[in-house]
Coordinates of C-alpha atoms (C1' of nucleotides) in Angstrom, one line a residue:
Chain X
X117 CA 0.0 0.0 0.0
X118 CA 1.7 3.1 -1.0
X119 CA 0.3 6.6 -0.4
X120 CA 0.8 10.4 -1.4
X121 CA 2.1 12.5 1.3
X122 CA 1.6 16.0 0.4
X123 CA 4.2 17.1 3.2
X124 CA 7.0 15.3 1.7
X125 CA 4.8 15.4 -1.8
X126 CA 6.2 11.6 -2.7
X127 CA 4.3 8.8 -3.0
X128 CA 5.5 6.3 0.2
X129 CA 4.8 3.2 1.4
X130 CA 2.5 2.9 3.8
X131 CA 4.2 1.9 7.4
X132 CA 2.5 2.6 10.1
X133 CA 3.4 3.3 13.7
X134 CA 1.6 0.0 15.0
X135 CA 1.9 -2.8 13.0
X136 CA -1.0 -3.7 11.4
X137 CA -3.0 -0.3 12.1
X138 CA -4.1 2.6 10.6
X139 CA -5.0 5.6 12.5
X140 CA -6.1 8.4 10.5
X141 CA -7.5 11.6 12.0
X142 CA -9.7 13.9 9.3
X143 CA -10.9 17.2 10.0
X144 CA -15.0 17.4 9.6
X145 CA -16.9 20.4 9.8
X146 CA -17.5 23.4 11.2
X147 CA -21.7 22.7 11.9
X148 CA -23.5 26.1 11.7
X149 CA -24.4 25.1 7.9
X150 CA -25.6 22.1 5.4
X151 CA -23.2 20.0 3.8
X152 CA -21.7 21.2 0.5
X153 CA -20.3 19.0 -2.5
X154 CA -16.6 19.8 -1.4
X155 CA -17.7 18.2 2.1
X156 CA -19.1 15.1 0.4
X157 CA -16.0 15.0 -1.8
X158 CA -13.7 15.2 1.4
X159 CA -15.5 12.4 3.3
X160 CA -15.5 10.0 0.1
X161 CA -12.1 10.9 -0.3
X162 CA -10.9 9.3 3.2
X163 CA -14.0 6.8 3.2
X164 CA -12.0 5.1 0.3
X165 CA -8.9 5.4 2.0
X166 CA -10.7 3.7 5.3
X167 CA -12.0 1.2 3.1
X168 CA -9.1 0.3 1.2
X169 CA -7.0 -0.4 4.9
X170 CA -9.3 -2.4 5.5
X171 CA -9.5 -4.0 2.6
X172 CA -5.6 -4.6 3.1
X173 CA -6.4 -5.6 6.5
X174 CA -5.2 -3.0 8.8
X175 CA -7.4 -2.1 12.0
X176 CA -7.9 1.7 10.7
X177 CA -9.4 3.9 13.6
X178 CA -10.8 7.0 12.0
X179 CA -11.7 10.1 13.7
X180 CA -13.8 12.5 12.6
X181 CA -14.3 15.6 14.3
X182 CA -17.3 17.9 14.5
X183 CA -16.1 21.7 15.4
X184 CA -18.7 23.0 17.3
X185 CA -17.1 25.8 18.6
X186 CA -16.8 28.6 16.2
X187 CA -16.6 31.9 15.6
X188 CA -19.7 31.7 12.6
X189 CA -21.7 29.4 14.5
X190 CA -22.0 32.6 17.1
X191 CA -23.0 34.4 14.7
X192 CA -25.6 32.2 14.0
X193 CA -26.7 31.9 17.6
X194 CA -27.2 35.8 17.7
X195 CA -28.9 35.3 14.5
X196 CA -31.3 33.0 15.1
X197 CA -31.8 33.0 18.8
X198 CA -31.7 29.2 19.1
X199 CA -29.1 27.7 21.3
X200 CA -25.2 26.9 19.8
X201 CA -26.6 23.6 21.1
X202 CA -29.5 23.5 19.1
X203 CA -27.6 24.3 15.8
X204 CA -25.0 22.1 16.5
X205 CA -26.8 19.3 17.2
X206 CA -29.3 20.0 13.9
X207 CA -26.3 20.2 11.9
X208 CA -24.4 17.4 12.8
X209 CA -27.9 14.8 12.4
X210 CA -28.0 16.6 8.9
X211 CA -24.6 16.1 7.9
X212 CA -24.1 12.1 9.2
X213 CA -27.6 11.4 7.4
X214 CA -26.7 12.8 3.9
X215 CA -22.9 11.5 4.1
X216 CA -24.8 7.9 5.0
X217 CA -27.0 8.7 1.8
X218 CA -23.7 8.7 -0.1
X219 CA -22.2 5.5 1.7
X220 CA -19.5 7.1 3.7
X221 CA -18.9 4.7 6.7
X222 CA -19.0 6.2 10.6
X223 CA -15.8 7.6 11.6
X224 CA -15.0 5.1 14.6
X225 CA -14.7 8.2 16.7
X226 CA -16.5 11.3 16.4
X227 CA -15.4 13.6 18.7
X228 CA -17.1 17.4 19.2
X229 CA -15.4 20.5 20.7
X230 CA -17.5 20.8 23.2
X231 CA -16.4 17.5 24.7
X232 CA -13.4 17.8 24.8
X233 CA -12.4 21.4 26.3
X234 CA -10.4 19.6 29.0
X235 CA -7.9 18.2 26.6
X236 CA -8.0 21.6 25.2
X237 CA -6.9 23.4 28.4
X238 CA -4.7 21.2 28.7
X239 CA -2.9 21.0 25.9
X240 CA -2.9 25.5 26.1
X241 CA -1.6 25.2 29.4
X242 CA 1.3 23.0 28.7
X243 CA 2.0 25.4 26.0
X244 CA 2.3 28.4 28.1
X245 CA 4.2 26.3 30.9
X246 CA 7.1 25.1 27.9
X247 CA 6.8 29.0 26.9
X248 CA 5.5 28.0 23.8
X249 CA 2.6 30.3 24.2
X250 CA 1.9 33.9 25.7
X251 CA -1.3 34.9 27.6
X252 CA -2.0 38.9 26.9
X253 CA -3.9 41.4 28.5
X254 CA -7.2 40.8 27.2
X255 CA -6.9 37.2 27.9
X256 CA -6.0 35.8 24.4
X257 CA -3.9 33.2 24.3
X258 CA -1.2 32.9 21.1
X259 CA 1.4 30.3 20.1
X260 CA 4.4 31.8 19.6
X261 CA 5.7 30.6 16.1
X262 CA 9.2 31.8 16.4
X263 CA 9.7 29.8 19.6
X264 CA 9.1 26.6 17.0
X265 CA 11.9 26.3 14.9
X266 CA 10.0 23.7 12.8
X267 CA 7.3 26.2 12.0
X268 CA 6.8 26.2 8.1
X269 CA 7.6 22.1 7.7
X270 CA 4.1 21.3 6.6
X271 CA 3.3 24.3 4.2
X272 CA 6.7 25.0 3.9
X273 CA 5.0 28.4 3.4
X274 CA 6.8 30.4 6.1
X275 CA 9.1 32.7 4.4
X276 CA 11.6 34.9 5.9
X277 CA 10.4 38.0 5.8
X278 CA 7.1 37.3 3.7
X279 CA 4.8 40.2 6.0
X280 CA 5.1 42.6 2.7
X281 CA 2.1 41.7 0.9
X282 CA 0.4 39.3 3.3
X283 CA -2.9 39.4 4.2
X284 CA -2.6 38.4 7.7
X285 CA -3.2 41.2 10.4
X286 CA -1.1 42.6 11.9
X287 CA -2.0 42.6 15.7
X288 CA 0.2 44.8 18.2
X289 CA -0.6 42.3 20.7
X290 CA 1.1 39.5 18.5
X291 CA 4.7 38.9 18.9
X292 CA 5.1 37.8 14.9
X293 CA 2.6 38.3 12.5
X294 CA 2.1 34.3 12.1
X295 CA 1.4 33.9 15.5
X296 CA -2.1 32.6 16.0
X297 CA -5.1 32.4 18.8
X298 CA -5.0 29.4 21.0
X299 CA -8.1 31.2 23.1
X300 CA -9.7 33.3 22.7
X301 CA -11.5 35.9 25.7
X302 CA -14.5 36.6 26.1
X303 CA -15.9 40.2 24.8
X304 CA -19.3 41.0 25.4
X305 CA -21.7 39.5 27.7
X306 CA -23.3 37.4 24.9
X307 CA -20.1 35.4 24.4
X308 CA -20.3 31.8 24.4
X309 CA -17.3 31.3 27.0
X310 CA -15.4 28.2 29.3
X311 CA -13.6 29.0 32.2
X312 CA -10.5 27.9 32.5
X313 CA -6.9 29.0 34.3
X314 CA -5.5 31.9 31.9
X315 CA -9.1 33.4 31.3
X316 CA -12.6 32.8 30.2
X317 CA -13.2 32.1 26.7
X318 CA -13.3 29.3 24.2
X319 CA -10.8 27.4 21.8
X320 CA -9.2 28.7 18.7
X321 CA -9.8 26.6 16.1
X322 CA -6.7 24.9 15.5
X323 CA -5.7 23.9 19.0
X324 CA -9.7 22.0 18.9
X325 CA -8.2 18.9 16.5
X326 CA -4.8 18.7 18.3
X327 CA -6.3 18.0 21.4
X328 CA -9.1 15.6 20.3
X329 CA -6.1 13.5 18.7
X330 CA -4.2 13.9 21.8
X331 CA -7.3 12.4 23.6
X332 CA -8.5 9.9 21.7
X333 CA -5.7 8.2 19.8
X334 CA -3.0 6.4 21.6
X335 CA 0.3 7.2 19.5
X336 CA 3.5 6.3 20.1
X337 CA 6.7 8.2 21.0
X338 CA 7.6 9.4 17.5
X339 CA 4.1 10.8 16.2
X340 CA 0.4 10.7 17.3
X341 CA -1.3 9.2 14.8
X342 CA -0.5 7.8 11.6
X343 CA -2.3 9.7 8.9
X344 CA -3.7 13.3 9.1
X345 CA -6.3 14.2 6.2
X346 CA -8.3 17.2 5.3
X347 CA -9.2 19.4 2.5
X348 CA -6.0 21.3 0.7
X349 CA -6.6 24.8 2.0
X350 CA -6.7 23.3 5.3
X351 CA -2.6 22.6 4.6
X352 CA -2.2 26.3 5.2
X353 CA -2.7 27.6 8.1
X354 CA -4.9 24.8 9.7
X355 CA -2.5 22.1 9.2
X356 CA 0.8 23.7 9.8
X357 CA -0.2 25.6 13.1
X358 CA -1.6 22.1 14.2
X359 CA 1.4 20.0 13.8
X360 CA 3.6 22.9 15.4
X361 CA 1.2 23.3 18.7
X362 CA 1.1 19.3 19.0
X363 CA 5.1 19.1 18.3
X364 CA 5.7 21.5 21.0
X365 CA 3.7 19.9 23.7
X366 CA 4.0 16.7 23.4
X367 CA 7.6 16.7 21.9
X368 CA 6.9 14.8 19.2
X369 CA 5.4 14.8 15.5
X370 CA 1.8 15.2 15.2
X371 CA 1.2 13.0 12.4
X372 CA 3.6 10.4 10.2
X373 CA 1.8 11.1 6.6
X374 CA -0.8 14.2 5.4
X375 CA -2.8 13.6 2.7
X376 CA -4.7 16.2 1.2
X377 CA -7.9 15.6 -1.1
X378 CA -9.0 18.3 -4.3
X379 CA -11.6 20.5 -4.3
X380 CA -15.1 20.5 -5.7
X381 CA -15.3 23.2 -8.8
X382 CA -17.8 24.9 -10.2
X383 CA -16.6 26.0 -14.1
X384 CA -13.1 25.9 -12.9
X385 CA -13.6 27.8 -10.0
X386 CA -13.2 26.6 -6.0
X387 CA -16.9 25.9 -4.5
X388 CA -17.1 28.5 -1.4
X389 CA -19.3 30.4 0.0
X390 CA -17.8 33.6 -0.7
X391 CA -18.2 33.0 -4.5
X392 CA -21.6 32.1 -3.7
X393 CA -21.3 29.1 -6.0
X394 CA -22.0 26.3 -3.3
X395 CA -23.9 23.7 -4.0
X396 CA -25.3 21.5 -0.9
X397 CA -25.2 18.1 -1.1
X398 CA -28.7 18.1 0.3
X399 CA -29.3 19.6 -3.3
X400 CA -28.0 17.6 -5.0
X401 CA -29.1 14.6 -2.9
X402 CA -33.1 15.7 -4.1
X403 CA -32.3 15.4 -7.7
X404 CA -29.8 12.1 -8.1
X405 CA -29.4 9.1 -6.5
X406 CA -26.6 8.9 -3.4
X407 CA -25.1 5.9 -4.9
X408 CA -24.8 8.1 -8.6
X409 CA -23.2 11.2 -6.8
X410 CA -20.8 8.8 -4.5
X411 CA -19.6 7.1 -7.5
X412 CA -19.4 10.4 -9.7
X413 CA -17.5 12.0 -7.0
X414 CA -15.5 9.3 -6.1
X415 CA -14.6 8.8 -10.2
X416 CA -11.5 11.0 -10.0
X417 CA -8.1 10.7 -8.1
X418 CA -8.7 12.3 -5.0
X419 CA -6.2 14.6 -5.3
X420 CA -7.1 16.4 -8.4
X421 CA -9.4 19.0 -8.2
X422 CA -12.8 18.2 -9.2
X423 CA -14.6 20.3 -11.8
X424 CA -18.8 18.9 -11.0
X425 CA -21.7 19.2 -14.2
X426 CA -24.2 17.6 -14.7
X427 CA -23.0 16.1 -18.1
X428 CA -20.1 14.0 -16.4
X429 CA -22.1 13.1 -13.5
X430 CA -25.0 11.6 -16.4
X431 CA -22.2 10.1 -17.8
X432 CA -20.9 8.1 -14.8
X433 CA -24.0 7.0 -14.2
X434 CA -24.2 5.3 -17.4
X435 CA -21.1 3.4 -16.0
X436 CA -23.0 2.6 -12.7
X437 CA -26.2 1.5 -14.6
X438 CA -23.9 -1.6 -16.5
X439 CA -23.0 -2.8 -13.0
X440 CA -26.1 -3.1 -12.0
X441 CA -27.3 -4.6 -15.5
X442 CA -25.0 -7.2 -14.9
X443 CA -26.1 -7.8 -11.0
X444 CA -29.5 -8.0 -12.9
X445 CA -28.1 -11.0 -15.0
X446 CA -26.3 -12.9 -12.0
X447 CA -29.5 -12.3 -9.9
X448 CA -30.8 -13.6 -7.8
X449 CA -28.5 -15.6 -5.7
X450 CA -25.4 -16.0 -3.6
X451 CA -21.9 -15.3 -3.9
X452 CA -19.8 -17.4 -3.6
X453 CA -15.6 -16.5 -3.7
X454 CA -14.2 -13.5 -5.6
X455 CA -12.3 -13.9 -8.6
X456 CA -8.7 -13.8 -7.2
X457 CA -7.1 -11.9 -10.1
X458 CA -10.2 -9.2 -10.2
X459 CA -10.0 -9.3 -6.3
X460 CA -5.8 -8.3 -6.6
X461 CA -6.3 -6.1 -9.5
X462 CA -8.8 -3.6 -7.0
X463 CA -6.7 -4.0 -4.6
X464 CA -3.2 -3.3 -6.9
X465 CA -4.6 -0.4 -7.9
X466 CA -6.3 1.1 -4.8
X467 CA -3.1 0.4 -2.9
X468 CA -1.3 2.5 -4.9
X469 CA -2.3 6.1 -3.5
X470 CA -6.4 5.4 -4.0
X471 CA -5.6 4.9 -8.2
X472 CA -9.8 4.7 -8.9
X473 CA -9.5 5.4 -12.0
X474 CA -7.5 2.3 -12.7
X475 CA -10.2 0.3 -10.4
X476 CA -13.1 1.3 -12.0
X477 CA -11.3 0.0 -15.5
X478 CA -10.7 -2.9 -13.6
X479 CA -14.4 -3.1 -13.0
X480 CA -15.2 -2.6 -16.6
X481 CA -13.5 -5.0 -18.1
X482 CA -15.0 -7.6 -15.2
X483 CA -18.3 -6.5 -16.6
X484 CA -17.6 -6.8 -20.3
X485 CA -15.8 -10.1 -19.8
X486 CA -18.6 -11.1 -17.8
X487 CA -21.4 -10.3 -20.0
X488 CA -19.5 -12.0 -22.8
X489 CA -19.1 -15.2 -21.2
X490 CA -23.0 -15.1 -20.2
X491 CA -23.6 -14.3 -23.7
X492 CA -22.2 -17.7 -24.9
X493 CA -23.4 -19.6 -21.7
X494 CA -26.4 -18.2 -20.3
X495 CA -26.8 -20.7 -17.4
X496 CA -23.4 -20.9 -16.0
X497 CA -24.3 -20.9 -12.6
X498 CA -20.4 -20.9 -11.4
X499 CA -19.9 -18.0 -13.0
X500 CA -22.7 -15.9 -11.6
X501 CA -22.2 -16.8 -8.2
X502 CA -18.4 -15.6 -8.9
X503 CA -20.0 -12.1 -10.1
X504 CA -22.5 -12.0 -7.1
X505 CA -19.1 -12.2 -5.2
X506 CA -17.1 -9.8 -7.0
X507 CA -19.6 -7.2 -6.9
X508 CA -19.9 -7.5 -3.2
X509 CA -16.3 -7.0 -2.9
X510 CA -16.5 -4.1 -5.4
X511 CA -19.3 -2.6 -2.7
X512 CA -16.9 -3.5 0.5
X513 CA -13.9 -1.8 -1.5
X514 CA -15.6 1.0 -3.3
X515 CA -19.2 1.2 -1.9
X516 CA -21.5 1.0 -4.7
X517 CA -23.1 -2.1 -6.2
X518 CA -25.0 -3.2 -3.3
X519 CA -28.5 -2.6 -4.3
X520 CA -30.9 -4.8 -5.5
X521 CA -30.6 -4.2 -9.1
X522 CA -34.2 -4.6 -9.9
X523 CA -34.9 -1.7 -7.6
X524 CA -31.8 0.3 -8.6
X525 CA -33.5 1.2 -11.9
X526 CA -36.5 1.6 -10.4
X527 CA -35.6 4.3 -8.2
X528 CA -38.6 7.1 -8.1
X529 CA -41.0 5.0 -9.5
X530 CA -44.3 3.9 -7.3
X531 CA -46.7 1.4 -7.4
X532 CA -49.5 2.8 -9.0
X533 CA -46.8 3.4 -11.9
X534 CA -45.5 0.3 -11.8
X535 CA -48.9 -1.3 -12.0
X536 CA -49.5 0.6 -15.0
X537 CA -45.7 -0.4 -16.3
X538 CA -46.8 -3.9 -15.9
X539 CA -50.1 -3.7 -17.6
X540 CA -48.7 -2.0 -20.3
X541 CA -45.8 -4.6 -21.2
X542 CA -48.5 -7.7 -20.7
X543 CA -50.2 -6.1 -23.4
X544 CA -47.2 -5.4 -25.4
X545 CA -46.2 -9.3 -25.4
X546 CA -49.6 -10.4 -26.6
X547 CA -49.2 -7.9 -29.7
X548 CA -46.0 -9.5 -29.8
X549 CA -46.6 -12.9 -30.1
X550 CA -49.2 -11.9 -32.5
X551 CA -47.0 -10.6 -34.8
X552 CA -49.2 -7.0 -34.1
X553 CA -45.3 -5.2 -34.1
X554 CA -47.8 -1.8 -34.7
X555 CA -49.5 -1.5 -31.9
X556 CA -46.1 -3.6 -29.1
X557 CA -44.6 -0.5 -31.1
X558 CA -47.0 1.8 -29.8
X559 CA -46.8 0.9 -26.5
X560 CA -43.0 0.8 -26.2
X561 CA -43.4 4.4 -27.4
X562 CA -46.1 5.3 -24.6
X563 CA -43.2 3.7 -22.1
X564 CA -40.8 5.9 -23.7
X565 CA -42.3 9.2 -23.2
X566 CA -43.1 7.9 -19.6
X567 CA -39.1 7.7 -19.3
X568 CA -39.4 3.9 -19.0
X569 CA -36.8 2.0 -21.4
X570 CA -37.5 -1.5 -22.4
X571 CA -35.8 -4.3 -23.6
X572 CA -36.6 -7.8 -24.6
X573 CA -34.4 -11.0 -22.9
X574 CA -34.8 -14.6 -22.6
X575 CA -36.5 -14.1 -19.8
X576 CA -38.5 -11.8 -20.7
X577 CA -39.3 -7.6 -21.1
X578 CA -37.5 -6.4 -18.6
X579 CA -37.7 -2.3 -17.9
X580 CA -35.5 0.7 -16.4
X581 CA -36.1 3.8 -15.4
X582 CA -34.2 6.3 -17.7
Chain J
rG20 C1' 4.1 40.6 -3.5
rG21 C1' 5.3 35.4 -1.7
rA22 C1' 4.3 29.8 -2.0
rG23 C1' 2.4 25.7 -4.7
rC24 C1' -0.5 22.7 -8.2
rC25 C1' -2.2 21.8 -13.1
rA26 C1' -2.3 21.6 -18.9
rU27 C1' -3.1 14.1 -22.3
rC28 C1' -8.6 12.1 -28.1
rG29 C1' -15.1 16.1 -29.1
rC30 C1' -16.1 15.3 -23.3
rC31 C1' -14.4 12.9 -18.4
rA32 C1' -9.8 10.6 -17.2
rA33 C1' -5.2 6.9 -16.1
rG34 C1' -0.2 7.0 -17.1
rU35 C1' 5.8 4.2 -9.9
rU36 C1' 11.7 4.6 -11.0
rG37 C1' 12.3 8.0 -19.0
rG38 C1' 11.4 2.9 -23.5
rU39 C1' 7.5 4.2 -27.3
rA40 C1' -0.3 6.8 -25.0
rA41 C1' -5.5 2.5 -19.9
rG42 C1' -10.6 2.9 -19.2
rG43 C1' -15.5 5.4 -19.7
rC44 C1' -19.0 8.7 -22.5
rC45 C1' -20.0 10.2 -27.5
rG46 C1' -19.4 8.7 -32.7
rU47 C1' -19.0 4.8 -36.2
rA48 C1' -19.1 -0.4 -38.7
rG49 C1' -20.9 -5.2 -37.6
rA50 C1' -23.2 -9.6 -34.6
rU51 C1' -27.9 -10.1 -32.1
rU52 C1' -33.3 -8.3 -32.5
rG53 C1' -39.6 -8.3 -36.3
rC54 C1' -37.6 -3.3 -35.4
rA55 C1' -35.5 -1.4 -31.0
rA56 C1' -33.2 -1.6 -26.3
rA57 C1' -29.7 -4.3 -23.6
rU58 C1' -25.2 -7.2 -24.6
rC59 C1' -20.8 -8.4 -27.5
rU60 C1' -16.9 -7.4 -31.4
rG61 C1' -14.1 -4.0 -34.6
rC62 C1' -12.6 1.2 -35.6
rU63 C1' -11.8 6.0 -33.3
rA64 C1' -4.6 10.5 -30.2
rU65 C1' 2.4 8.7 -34.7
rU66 C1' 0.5 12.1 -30.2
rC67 C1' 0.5 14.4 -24.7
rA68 C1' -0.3 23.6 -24.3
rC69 C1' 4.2 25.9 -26.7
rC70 C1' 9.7 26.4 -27.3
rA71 C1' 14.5 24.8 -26.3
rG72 C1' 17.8 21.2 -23.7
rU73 C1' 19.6 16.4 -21.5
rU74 C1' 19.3 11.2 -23.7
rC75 C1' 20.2 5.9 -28.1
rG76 C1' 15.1 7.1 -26.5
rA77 C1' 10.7 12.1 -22.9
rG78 C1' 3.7 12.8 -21.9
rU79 C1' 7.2 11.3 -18.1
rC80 C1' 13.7 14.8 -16.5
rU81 C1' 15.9 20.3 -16.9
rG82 C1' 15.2 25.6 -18.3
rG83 C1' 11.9 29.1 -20.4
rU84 C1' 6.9 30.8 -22.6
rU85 C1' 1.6 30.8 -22.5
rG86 C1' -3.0 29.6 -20.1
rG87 C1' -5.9 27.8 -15.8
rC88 C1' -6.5 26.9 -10.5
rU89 C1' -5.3 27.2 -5.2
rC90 C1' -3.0 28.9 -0.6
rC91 C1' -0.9 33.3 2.2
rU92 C1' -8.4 35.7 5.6
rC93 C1' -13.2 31.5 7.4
rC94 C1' -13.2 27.3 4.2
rA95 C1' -13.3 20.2 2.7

RNA sequence: GGAGCCAUCGCCAAGUUGGUAAGGCCGUAGAUUGCAAAUCUGCUAUUCACCAGUUCGAGUCUGGUUGGCUCCUCCA
């Protein structure tokens, strides 16, 4: 299993700190809004990473954080007059039900801010006991990046003197411009504040996922965990004043690899909300299927930036549609063992930095080989059960494929339609066997126009949903 | 201003250590079909933004040019 590690920007082998497991810590998000595609495309990114571990057979613990503490969620509070609870909480049910609508797995631990502001004081404190960090008059708390010499490793964005053009405030109370909030006082009345030793107040962002993998992951004495993934423009600052706050109190490396997934475009541009081009996932969830979008999302390398339309995601679902077609032909029935030379193709190419694009040829050629050698021997019973099998390990690997195929292409339809679907073919198949090609024509135009396509087996018309 | 990424067929997209361009969609010819659909088979980039260099040999390395994107402010 080799991986990409955008600190280092090779591709390594994968060696982790205990053998035999993987633990990979992902920063989630910030809950005072819905889901957006660039979050879907994050959490698909790692769930395939989590999946293929396993797949290798590593014991992966993934953590997942919720930030729950936050500047805009506040904002939100003041807003709406609801409770940072209340927001929190409707957020985070949102977010885990539309990531299970696109088959990402549960993070084995999800921890919140808010649970874990011990670890957080804790981890300040040490800070400001090594003289790592300074307390100032107000109460703010700030890591002082020139007491790290190995500031600037991660990014390696820290230039020497790079406070010409930059965009970063310049703060009087700050010792060096790059310095950053571990706490943050309390203001105003209204402020959402813990109390804690240096002053009253709540976390700074980045100090929240140090301290969660502080508590939650066991480490060793060389780094914390094994893999650290997020979102590119999390590499600079998130990332980087992360790794220096946990190197500094615990005295050791924060994390062994960093792997850093794409983002979601919109023509060519980066999905924000500052562009106002955002598209929520709950959106897009209302128009396609979650097993479509995972798979169209999912259909390029994670690291590459990932332009979404509605063209290439049509088009992926094409490629979806002849798994399923096939399932349709192996069904019903059990698997029984995966081919071993599909089974080590998957995994060749997943091991080798997530390679889906080589895994989904994989899968096509499985299909086409398939179908070929059903064309010749329609009742080889062998060779079904083999495909049942293979497409269940295509759904454990890659997590798509595990529908019933009848029902897959008959997603949106309801009863009363299919009533009338069924009606209409019975009477198709009399004209048929009639030789009455006028009027089975007729009707396969009615089904048409009602979106349905039909086509004519052995077995039987069988019909999709277009 | 600083830092970095990217540019491969009409579209999407692979391409570890340089060795002579995967796969999908579309298109097209055929098998199959009453005709379709589905399925299968064949065809579909002498060429990898451009220029120069290194090399027996470069999409792949080096330098430059052009174009696109991102980070340096919250961001997946």
């Amino acid at each position: 299993m080799h991986i990409y590690d955008s600190v280092q920007k090779t591709k390594l082998p994968f060696e982790p700190i205990h053998k035999g497991e993987a633990s990979i810590y992902v920063c989630g998000p910030t809950v005072y809004d819905d889901a957006h595609l660039g979050h879907a495309r994050s959490s698909l990114a790692f769930d395939l990473l989590s999946r293929t571990l396993k797949a290798f057979n590593y014991k992966v613990t993934m953590g997942k954080n919720f930030t729950d503490i936050d500047d805009k969620i506040i904002k939100k509070v003041e807003e709406t007059g609801k409770s940072m609870e209340e927001i929190t909480s409707f957020y985070i049910k949102r977010y885990v039900k539309e990531m299970e609508a696109i088959g990402v797995q549960r993070a084995e631990i999800e921890p919140k801010a808010t649970e874990s502001l011990e670890a957080i004081e804790s981890m300040i404190q040490k800070l400001i006991d090594k003289d790592f960090a300074y307390v100032i008059s107000t109460g703010d708390v700030y890591f002082d990046t020139s007491k790290d010499n190995c500031y600037g490793n991660i990014s390696h964005q820290v230039g020497e003197d790079d406070d010409n053009q930059s965009r970063v405030e310049h703060t009087s109370f700050k010792r060096n411009p790059k310095d950053f909030a571990l706490w943050k006082a309390c203001k105003g009345s209204e402020d959402i504040c813990f109390d804690t030793n240096f002053s009253s107040g709540r976390p700074g962002w980045h100090i929240e996922c140090s301290a969660m993998i502080e508590k939650h992951f066991k480490g060793s004495d060389t780094y914390s965990i094994d893999i650290h993934g997020g979102g590119a423009d999390l590499l600079f600052p998130h990332h980087e004043n992360e790794a220096a706050q946990s190197r500094c109190a615990t005295g050791h490396e924060l994390s062994k690899y960093w792997m850093h997934n794409g983002f979601v475009q919109i023509d060519g541009e980066k999905m924000s909300k500052s562009l106002g081009n955002s598209f929520f996932l709950k959106d897009a969830l209302s128009v396609y299927d979650g097993e479509v979008l995972r798979y169209y999302l999912n259909s390029v390398h994670y690291r590459n930036n990932f332009n979404f339309n509605e063209e290439d995601l049509l088009t992926s679902k094409k490629r979806l549609d002849k798994l399923y077609r096939l399932k349709k032909r192996v069904s019903p029935g059990k698997g029984s063992s995966v081919n071993k030379n599909f089974k080590q193709a998957l995994l060749h190419a997943m091991g080798d930095d997530l390679n889906i694009s080589i895994a989904l040829s994989v899968i096509d050629e499985m299909i086409a080989t398939t179908n070929d050698a059903l064309d010749s021997e329609p009742k080889n019973k062998a060779l079904k059960k083999e495909t049942l099998a293979n497409i269940e390990f295509i759904d454990s690997l890659l997590g798509f494929g595990n529908k019933e195929p009848f029902s897959y292409f008959q997603i949106g339809v309801d009863e009363a339609l299919k009533k009338r679907i069924e009606i209409l073919l019975e009477k198709r198949t009399e004209a048929k066997k009639a030789k009455d090609f006028e009027s089975s024509d007729a009707i396969r135009d009615e089904l048409i126009a009602m979106n349905i396509a039909i086509m004519d087996t052995a077995e039987g018309t069988l019909w999709e949903k277009i």
